[in-house]
XYZ file of C-alpha atoms in Angstrom:
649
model
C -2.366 29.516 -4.113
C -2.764 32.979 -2.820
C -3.120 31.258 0.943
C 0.272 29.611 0.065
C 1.860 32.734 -1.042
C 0.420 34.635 2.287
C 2.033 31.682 4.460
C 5.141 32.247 2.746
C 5.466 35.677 3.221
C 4.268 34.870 7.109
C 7.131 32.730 7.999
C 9.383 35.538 6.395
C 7.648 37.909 9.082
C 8.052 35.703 11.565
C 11.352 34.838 11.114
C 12.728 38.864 10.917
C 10.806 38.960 14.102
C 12.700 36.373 15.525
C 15.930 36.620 14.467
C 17.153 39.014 17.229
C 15.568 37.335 20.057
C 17.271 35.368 23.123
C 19.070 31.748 21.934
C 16.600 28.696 22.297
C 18.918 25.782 21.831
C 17.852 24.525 25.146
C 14.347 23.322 22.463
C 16.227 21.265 20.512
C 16.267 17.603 22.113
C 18.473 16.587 24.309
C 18.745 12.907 23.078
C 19.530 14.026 19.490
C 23.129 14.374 20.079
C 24.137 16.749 16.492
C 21.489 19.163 16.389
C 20.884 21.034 13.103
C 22.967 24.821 13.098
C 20.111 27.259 11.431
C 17.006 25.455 12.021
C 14.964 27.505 14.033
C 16.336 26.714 17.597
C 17.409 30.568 17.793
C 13.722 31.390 18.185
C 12.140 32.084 21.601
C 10.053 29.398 23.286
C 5.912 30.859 23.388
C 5.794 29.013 26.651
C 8.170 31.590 27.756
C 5.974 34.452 27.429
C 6.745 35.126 24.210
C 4.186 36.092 21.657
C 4.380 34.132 18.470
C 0.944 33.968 17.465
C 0.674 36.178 14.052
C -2.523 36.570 14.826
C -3.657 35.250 12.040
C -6.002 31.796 11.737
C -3.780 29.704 9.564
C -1.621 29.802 12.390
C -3.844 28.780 15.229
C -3.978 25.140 16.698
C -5.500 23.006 15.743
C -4.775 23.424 12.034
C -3.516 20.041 10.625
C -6.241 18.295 8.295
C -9.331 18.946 10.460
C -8.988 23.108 11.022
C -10.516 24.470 14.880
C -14.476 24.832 14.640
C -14.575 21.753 11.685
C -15.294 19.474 14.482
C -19.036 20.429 14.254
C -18.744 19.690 10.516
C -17.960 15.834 11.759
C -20.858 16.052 14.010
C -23.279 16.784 11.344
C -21.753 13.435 9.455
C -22.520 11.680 12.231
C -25.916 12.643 12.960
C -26.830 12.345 9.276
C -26.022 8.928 8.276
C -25.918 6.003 10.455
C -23.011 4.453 8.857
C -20.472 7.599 10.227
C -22.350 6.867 13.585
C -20.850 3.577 13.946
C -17.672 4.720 12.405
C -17.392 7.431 15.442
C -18.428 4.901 18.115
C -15.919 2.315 16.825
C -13.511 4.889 16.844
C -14.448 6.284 20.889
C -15.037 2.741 21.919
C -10.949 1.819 21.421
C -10.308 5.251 22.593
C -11.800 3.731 25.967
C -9.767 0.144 25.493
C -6.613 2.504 24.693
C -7.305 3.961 28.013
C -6.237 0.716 29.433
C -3.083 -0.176 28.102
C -0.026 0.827 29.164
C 1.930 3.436 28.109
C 4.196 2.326 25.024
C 8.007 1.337 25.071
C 10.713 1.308 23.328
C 10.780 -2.315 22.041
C 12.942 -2.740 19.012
C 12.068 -5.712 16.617
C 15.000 -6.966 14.934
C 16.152 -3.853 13.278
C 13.359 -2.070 13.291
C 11.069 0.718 16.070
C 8.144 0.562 13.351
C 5.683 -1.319 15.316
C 5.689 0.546 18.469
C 5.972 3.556 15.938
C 2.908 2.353 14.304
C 0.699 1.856 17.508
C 1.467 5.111 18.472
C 0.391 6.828 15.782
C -2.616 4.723 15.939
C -3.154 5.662 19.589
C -2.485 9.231 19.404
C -4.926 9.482 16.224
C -8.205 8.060 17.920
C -7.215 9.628 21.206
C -6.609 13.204 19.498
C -10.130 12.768 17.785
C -12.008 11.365 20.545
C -10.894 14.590 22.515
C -12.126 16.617 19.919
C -15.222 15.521 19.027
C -16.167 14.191 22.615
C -14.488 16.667 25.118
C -13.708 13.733 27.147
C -10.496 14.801 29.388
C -9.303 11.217 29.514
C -8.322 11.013 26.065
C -6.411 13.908 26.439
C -5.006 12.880 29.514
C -4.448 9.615 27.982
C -2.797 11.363 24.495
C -0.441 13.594 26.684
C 0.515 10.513 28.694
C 1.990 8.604 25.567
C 3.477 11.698 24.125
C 5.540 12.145 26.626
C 6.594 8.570 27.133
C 7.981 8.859 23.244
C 9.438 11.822 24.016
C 11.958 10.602 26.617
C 12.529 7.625 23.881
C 16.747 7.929 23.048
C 15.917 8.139 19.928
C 13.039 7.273 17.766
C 14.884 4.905 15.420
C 15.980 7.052 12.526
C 18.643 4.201 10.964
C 15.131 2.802 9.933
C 13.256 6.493 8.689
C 9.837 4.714 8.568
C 10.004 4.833 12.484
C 10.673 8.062 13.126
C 7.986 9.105 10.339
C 4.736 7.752 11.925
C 6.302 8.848 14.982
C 6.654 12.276 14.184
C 3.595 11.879 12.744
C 1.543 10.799 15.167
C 3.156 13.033 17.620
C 2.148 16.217 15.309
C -1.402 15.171 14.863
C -1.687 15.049 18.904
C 0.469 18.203 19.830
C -1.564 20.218 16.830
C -5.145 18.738 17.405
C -4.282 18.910 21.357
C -2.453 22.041 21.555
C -5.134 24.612 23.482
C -5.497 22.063 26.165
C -1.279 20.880 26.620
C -0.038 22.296 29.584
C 2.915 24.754 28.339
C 5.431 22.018 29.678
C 4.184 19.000 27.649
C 4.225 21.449 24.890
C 7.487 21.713 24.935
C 8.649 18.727 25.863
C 6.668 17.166 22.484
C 7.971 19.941 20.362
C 11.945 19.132 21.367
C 10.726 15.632 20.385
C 9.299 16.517 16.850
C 12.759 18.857 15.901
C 14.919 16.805 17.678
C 14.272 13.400 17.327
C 11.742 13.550 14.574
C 12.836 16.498 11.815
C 16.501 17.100 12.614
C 17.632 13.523 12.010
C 16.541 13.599 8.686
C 18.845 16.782 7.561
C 21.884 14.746 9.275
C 22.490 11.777 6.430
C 19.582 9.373 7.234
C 17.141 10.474 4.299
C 18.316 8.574 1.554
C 14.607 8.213 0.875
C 14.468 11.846 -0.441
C 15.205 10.435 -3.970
C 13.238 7.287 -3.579
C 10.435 6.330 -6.123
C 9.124 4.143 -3.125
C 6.870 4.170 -0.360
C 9.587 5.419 2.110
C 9.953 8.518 0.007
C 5.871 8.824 0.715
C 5.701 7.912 4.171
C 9.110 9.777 5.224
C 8.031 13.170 4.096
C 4.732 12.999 5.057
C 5.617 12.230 8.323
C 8.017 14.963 8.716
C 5.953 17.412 6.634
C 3.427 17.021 9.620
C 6.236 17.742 11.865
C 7.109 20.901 10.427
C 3.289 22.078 10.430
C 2.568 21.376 13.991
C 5.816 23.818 15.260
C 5.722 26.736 12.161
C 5.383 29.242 14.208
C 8.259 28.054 16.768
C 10.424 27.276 13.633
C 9.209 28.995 10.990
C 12.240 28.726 8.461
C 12.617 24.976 9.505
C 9.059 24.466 8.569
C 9.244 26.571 5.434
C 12.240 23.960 4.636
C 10.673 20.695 5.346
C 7.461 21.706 4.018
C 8.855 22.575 0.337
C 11.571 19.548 0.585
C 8.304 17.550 1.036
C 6.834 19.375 -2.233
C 9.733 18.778 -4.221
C 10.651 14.964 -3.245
C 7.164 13.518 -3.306
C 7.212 14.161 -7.270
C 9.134 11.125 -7.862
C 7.249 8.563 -5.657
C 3.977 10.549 -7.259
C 5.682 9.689 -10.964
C 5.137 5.684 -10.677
C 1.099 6.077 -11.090
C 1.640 6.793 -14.239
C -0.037 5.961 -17.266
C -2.969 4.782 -15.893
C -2.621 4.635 -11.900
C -1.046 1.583 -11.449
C 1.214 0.932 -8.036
C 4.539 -0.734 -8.637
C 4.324 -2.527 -5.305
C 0.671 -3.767 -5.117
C -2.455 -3.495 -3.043
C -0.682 -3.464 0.857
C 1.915 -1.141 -0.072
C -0.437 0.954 -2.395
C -2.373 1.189 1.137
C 0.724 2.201 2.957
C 2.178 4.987 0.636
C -0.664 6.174 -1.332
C -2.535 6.648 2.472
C 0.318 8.593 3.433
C 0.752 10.861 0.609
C -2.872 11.906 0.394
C -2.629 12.905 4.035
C 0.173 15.503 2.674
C -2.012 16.707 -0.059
C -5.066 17.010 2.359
C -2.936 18.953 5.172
C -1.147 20.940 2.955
C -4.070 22.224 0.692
C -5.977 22.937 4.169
C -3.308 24.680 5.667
C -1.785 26.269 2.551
C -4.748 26.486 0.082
C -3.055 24.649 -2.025
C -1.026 21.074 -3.140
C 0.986 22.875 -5.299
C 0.017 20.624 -8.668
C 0.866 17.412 -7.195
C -2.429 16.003 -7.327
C -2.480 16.252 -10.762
C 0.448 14.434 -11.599
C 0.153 12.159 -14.532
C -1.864 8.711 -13.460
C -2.070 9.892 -9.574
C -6.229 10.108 -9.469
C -6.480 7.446 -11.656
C -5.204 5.312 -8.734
C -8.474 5.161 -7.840
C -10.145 3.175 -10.571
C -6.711 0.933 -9.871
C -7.619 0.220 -6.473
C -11.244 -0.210 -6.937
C -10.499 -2.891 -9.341
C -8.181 -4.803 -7.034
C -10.902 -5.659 -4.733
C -12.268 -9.107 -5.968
C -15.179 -10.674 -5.601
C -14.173 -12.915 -2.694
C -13.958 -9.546 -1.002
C -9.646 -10.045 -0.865
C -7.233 -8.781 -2.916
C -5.383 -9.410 -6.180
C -1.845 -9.403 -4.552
C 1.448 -9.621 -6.024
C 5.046 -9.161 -4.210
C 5.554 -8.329 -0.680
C 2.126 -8.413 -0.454
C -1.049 -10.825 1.398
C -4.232 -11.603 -0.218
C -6.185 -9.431 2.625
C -8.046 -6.482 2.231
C -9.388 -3.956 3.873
C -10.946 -0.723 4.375
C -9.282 2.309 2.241
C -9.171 5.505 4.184
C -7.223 7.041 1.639
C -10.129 6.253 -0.848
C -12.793 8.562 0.526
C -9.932 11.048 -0.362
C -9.596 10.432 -3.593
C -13.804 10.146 -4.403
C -13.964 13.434 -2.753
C -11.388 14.939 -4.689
C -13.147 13.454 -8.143
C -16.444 14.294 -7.391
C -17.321 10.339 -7.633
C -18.238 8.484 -5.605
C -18.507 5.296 -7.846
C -14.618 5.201 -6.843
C -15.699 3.731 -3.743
C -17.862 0.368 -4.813
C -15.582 -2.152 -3.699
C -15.265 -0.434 0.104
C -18.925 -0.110 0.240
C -19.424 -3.549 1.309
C -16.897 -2.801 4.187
C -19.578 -0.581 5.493
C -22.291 -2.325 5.132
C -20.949 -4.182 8.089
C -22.592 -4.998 11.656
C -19.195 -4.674 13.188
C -16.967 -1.745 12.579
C -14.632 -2.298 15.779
C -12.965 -4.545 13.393
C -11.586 -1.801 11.758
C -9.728 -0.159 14.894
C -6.131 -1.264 13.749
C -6.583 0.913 10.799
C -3.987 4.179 12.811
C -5.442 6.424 9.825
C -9.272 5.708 10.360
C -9.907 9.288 12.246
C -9.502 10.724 8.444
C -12.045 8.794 7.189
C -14.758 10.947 9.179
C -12.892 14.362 7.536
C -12.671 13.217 3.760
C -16.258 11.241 4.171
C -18.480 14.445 4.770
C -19.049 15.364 1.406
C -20.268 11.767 0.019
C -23.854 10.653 -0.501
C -23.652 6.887 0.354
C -26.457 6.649 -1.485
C -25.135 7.858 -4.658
C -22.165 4.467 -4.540
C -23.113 3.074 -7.725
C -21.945 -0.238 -9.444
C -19.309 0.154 -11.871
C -20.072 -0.287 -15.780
C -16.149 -1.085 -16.709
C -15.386 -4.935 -16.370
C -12.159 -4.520 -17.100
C -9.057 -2.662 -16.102
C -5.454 -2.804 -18.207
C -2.716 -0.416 -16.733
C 0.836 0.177 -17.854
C 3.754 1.352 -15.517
C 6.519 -0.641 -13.485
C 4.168 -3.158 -12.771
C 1.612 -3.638 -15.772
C -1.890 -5.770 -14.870
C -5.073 -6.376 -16.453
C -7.720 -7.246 -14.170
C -11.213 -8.859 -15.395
C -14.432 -10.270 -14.416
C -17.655 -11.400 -15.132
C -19.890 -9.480 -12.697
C -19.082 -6.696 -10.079
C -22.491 -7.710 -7.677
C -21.613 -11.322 -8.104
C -19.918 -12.860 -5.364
C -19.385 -15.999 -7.323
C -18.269 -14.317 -10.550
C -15.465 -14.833 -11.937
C -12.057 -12.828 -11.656
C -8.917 -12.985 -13.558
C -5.964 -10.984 -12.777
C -2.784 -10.491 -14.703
C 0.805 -9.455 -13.690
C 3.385 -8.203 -16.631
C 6.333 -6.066 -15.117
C 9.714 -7.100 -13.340
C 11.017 -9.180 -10.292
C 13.274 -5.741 -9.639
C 9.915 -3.701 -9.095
C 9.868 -2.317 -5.895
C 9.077 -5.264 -2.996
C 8.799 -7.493 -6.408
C 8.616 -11.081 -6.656
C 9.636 -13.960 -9.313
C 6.355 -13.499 -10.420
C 5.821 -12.041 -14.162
C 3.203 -13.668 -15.739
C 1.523 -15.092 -12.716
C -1.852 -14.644 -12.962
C -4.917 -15.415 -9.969
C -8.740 -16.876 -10.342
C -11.783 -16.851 -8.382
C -14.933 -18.482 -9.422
C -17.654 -19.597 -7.263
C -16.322 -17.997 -4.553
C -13.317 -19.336 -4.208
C -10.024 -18.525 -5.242
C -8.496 -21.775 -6.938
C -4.965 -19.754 -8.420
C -3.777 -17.229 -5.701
C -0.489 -16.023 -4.752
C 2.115 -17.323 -1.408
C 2.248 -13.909 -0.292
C 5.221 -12.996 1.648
C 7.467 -13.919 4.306
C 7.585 -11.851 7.504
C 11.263 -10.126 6.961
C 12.093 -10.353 10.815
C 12.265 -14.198 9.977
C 14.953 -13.599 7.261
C 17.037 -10.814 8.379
C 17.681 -12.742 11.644
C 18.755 -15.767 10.103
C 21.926 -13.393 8.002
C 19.549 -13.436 4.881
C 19.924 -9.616 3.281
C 16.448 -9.856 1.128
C 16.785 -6.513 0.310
C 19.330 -6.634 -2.568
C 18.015 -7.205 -6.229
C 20.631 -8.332 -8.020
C 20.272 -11.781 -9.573
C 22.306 -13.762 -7.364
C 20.430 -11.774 -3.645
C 19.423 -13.777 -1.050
C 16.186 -12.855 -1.686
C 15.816 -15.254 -4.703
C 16.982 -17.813 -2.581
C 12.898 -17.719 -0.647
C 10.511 -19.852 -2.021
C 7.573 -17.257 -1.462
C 9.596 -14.726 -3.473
C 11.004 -16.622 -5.988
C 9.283 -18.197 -9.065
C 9.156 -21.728 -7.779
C 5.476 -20.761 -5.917
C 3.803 -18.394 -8.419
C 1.563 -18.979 -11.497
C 4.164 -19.046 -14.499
C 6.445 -21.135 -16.235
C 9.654 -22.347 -14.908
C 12.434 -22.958 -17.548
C 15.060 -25.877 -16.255
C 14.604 -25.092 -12.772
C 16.001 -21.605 -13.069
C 15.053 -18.255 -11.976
C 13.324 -15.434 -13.760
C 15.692 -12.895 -14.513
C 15.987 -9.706 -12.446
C 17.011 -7.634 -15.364
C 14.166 -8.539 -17.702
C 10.804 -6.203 -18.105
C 7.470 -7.195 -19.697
C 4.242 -4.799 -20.649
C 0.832 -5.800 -21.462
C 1.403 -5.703 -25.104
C -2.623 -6.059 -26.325
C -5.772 -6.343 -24.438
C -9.506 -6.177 -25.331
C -12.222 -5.394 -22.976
C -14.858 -7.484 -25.299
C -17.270 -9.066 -23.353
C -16.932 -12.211 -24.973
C -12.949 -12.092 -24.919
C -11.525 -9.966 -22.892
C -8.199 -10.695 -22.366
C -4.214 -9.189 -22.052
C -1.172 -10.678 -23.808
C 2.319 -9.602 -23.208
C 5.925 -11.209 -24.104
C 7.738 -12.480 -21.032
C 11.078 -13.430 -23.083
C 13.394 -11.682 -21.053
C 12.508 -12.311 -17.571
C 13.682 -15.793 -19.328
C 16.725 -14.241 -21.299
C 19.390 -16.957 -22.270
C 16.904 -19.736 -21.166
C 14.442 -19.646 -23.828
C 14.467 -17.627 -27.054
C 11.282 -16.509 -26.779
C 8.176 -16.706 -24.297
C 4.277 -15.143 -24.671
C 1.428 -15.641 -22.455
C -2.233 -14.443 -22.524
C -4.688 -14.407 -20.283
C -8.406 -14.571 -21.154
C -11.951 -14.604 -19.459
C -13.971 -16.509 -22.432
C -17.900 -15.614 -22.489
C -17.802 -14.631 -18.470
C -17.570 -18.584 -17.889
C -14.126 -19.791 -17.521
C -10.672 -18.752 -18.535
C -7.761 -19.333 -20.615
C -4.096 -19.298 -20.165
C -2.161 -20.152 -23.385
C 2.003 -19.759 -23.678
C 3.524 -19.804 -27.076
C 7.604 -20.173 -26.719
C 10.366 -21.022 -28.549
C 13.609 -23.298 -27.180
C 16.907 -22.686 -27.702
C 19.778 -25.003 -28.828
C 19.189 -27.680 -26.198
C 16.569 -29.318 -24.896
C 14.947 -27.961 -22.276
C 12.026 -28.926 -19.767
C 9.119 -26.473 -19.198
C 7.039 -26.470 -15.481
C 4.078 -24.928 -15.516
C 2.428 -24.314 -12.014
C -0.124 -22.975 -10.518
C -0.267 -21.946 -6.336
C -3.851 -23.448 -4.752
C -5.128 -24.383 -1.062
C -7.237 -26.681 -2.987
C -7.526 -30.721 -2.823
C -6.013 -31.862 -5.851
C -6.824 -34.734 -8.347
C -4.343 -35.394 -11.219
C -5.322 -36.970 -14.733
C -3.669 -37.515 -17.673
C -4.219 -34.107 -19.415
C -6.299 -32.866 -16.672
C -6.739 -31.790 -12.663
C -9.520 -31.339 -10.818
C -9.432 -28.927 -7.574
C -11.945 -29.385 -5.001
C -12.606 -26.831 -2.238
C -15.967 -27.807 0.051
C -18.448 -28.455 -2.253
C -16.942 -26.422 -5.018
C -14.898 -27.601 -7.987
C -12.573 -25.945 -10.702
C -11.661 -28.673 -13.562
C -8.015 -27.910 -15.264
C -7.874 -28.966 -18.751
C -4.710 -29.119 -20.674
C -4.209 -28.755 -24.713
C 0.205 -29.567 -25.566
C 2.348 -31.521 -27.035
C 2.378 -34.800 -26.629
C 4.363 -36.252 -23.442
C 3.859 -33.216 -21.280
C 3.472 -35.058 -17.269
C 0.139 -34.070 -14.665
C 2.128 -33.130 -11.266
C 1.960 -31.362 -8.155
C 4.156 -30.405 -5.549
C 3.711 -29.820 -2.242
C 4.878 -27.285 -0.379
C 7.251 -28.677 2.095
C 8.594 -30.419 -1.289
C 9.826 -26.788 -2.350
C 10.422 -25.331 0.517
C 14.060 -25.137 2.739
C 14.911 -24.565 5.920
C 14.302 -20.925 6.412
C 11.513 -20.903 4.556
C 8.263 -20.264 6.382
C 5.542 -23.432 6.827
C 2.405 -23.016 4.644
C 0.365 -26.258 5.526
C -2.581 -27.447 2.591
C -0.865 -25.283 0.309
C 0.583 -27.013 -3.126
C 1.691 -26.474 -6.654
C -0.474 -28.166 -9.484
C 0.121 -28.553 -13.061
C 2.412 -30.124 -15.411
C 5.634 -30.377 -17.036
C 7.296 -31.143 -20.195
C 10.663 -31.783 -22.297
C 10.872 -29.710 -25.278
C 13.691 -30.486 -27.707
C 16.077 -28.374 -29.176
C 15.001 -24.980 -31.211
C 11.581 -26.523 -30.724
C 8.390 -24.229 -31.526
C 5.219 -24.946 -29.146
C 2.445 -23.878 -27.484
C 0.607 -24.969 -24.405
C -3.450 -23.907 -23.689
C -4.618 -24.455 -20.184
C -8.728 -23.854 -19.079
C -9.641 -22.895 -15.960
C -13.178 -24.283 -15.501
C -15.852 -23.997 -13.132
C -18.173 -26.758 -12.558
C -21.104 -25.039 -14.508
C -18.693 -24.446 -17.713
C -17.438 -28.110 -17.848
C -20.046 -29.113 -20.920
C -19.493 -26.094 -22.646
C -15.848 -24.714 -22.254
C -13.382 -25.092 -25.252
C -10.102 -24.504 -26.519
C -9.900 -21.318 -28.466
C -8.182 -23.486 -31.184
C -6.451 -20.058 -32.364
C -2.824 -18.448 -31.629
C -2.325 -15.362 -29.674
C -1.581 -13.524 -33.027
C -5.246 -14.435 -33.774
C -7.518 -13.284 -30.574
């Protein structure tokens, strides 16, 4: 805190000092065509002659997450532990393919800059460390060479913020980390770029993200947060600005963790935002000696055990919404075990380094953090978790379960609660997923790539009932583990918790009342979800119909071959085999769908992927229940319906 306070008081210094001197509008970009009145561009240009430098350390380049002299603090990593010695080579050996490519243009897809924006950064970042840590002149050379080619950009994109973000971003991390060894012209050609196409655009009505709850509001201010950092001493009341606008908006993306750490949009985006925002914390406390609280906001480190969790045992992920089944590598999660003083945080990315081949994870643009927040953890001391379980509240409530975390064949349940109008949400309350054996036999679709949809007229960004994006199959509730009433959709409006749970190791399980995501279709709707002895699991529904008859579907989404029987299905993946068995009323129909049976015209292709399970005609105000067991082979003898009601487990 006192380091903050002495910054503070700096940039007042600095900007009495400046205040008098000659006009520097000629550093504000040219392409940014209404430049900001007051935001620094009255200050003289260093490059001129002028002496800006305080004289003080916290002001010296470089001085963004890894501070000048850390380097050798990196080097002692490396030469301690073999595992940070392939993570550096990885890391110089696509510094050396980067070398190769040509220098990045401005290629807009559909609507959006972000994947030029995002290759950058990525570039920029290894380049900047390899420099660093290697002294090798061609990634310098190589660094300067793509800065400059952004900087003579138009624009960097800012009707879509998340562009100009990692931009900005990565073009902070490479002026800052580069500075000593810029000649003064690139210097000032990347700074222009920073104010004027990076940090000015978002005072000028394109930061609608400042109020956000979302990733954008995350990734936006982080982004120009490292902006204002790199040039504080050029623009010292700009940076003050940016860098306590940052402060204040990141409180409201930072408020979803809570209770218990959950994140609304799921594992990809949880990568995406949560990376982002630790990055802020991590620069700001180096640089300011502080993070002014926000690391302790309610739920935030809990994120952690949320994350470790979502890792399952087929070494993917438990996705939900705009989100795939991969997984990967956390950078952001060496953060967070540093910051806790545990390093049990990090099971589930252990096996990602026990890996022959790390080049695989040179697409990760963050992965030069990894060797700052990694320094302080023994490897050795990763030890297996003891909790089995995880139940978290929130916009998105889930309850996650298995049988074994050193299993690769145990068996993993995962429950979703919460809302289709979560952000990047999906049709999908209630869905659950299940691995056994090693396979996953109830997943998830996934998403659709939203170039596909935008281009056809589809706006998939709009949450109201009757949006577009209800109309895709992969978003909708037609593809996801849950009950469909009469063919309808879920409703947008409707919100469910995990009501109970129990972390018994005989039952553990989550319940929670779905009735209005299914408000004016059924008058009431409750599902559980339970892992019985570690051996198979249980889905049971209880409901109750309205004034009509209506028909029930329930589905399940699998890449499995499937068998039908009467009551039953069997799912057959190589040599494995997950038997579904089925306790209702009498009359309910075996069925599966295929996907090309579901799916229309703009919806994407998904060969050998299908729907299994059953439907059924309930009458009128008709009270009824329907018990479904998810059973690997080795269970089939001994698995049985609970033969209780969910008011009874």
């Amino acid at each position: 805190m006192k380091r903050f306070l002495f910054l503070m008081v700096l940039l007042t210094v600095l900007l009495c000092g400046f205040s008098c001197s000659e006009d520097r509008t000629n550093d504000i970009d040219p392409g940014n065509e209404n430049p900001v009145p007051g935001n620094g561009d009255e200050n003289p240009d260093p490059d001129n002659g002028d002496n800006t430098d305080p004289g003080d350390a916290i002001l010296k380049h470089p001085r963004i997450l890894l501070l000048a002299g850390e380097e050798e603090q990196v080097r002692e990593l490396i030469a301690a532990d073999n595992t940070w010695m392939k993570m550096h080579t990885a890391i110089i050996e696509e510094c050396e393919a980067i070398l190769k490519e040509p220098e990045l243009k401005r290629v807009m897809v559909g609507k959006r800059l972000l994947d030029t924006s995002r290759e950058f950064l990525r570039r920029v970042f290894f380049l900047a460390y390899g420099h660093r840590l290697t002294g090798d002149n061609r990634f310098l050379e190589k660094a300067d060479q793509e800065m400059l080619a952004v900087s003579d950009f138009s624009d960097w994109n800012p009707s879509h913020y998340l562009d100009v973000a990692e931009m900005t971003l990565g073009a902070a991390i490479g002026y800052d980390w580069l500075y000593n060894s810029l000649s003064p012209s690139s210097r000032r050609k990347i700074r222009q770029a920073i104010v004027g196409k990076g940090i000015n655009p978002s005072k000028e009505g394109n930061n609608w993200w400042l109020s956000a709850y979302t990733n954008w509001n995350q990734v936006c201010n982080t982004g120009m947060a490292f902006g204002a950092m790199a040039v504080m001493e050029d623009y010292p009341e700009l940076a003050n600005e940016i860098i306590d606008r940052a402060f204040q908006a990141l409180k409201l993306p930072m408020s979803v963790y809570q209770p218990d750490g959950v994140y609304p949009e799921g594992y990809g985006y949880w990568h995406y935002g949560t990376t982002f925002n630790v990055l802020f914390l991590s620069a700001a406390e180096k640089l300011l000696g502080d993070d002014r609280g926000l690391s302790r906001e309610p739920g935030f480190m809990e994120t952690a055990d949320f994350v470790k969790h979502m890792i399952t045992p087929t070494r993917i992920s438990f996705n939900w919404g705009d989100n795939q089944p991969s997984a990967n590598l956390s950078v952001a999660m060496f953060w967070f075990a540093e910051k806790l003083k545990d390093p049990s945080v990090l099971w589930s990315e252990k096996p990602f380094l026990q890996r022959d081949n790390f080049s695989r994870y040179k697409k990760i643009r963050e992965l030069p953090a990894i060797m700052i927040w990694a320094k302080n953890i023994p490897l050795a001391s990763i030890t297996k978790p003891t909790d089995n379980c995880f139940f978290g509240q929130g916009q998105s409530p889930v309850a996650m379960m298995r049988s074994a975390w050193d299993d690769p064949n145990a068996i993993f349940l995962g429950f979703k609660a919460g809302s289709p109008s979560a952000p990047h949400g999906h049709m999908d309350v209630g869905s659950f997923v299940m691995e056994a054996d090693g396979v996953r036999w109830a997943g998830d679709p996934g998403t659709q790539d939203y170039n596909s949809l935008e281009s056809l007229g589809m706006d998939i960004w709009k949450y109201d009932q009757g949006s577009d994006r209800w109309k895709v199959l992969m978003l909708n509730n037609y593809s996801h583990n849950v009950l469909t009433i009469d063919g309808k959709l879920q409703q947008v409006g409707g919100h469910a918790k995990i009501d109970r749970f129990s972390n018994k190791e005989a039952f553990k399980y989550a319940i929670s009342d779905l009735t209005s995501v299914y408000d004016k279709a059924m008058k009431s709707v409750v599902r559980g979800a339970a892992l019985k002895d570690n051996q198979y699991v249980v889905i049971r529904d209880e409901f109750e119909t309205l004034n009509k008859e209506t028909t029930l579907r329930w589905a399940l989404y699998t890449d499995a071959t499937i068998e039908l029987g009467t009551t039953s299905a069997t799912l057959t993946s190589g040599d494995k085999q997950l038997t579904i068995k089925v306790e209702g009323p009498e009359g309910l129909t075996m069925k599966s769908w295929e996907w090309d049976e579901l799916r229309n015209s703009y919806d994407k292709e998904n060969p050998g992927k299908a729907m299994v399970g059953f439907e059924y005609s309930a009458p009128a105000n008709y009270k009824g229940s329907f018990e479904v067991l998810l059973i690997p082979r080795d269970a089939v003898n001994s698995a049985r319906f609970t033969g209780s009601n969910l008011a009874e487990w």
